[in-house]
GROMACS .gro file of C-alpha atoms in nm:
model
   69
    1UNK     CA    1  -0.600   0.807   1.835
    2UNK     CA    2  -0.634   0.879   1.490
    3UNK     CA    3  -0.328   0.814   1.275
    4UNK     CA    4  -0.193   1.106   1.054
    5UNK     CA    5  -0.180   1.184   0.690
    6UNK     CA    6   0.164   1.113   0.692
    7UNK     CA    7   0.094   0.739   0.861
    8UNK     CA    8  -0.135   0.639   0.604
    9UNK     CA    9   0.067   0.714   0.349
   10UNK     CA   10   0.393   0.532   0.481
   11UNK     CA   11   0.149   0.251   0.511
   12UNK     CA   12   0.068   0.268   0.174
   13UNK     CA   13   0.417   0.302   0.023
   14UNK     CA   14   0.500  -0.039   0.261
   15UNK     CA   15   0.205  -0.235   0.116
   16UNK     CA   16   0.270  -0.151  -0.220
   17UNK     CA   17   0.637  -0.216  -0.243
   18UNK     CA   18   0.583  -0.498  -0.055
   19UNK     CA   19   0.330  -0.595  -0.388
   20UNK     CA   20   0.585  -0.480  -0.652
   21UNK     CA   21   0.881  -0.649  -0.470
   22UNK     CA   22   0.930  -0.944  -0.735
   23UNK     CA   23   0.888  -0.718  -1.026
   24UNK     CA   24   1.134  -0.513  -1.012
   25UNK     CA   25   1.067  -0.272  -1.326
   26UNK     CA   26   0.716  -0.177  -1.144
   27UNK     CA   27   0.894  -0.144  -0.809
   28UNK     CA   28   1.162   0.155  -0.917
   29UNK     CA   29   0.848   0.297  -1.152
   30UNK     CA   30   0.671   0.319  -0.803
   31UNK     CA   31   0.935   0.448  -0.606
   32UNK     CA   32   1.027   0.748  -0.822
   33UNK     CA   33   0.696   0.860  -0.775
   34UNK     CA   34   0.723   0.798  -0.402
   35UNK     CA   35   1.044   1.002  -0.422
   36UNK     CA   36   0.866   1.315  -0.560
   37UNK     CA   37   0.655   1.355  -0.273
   38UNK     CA   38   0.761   1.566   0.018
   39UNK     CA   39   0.918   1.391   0.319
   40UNK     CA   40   0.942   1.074   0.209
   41UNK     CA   41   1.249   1.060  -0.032
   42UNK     CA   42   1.507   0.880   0.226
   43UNK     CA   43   1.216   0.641   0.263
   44UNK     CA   44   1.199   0.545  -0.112
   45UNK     CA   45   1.555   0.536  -0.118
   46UNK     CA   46   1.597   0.284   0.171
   47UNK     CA   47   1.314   0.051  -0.001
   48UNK     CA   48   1.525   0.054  -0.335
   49UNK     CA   49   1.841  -0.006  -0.155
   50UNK     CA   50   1.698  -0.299   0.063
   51UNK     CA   51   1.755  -0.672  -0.061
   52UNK     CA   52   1.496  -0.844   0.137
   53UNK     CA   53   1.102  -0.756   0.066
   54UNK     CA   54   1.009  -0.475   0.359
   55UNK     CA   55   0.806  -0.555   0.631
   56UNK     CA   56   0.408  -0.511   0.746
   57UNK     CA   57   0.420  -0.117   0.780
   58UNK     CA   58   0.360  -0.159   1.153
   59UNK     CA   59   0.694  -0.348   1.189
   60UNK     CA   60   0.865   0.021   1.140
   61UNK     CA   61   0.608   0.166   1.389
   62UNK     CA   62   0.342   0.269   1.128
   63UNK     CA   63   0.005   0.267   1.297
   64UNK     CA   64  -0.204   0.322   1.008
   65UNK     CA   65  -0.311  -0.024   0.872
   66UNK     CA   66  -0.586   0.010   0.626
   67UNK     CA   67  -0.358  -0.046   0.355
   68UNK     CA   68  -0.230  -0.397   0.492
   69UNK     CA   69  -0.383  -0.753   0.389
   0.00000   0.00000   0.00000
């Protein structure tokens, strides 16, 4: 099974933040984008809000993984 549009792109958002974690400047930058796109607002917001670095995206269930080291 293919994964979605929408997968690949939560997969993306998880690498990346997971890349801008330490700098913090780059990070909120990032997520302010993320927060224009459709749907995935809450999801920006929870990353921002969060105090540890997130997960591999397919911790949260995310099968798309050509995004991930």
């Amino acid at each position: 099974m293919e994964a979605s549009e929408s997968e690949h792109l939560k997969s993306l958002i998880f690498s990346t933040a997971q890349e801008l974690w330490e700098d913090k400047d780059a990070l909120g930058r990032f997520l302010t984008v993320v927060r224009r796109s459709e749907g995935f607002a809450k999801l920006a917001d929870t990353l921002e809000q969060s105090e540890v670095r997130p997960a591999n995206a397919t911790f949260y269930g995310v099968k798309s993984t050509e995004f991930q080291n």
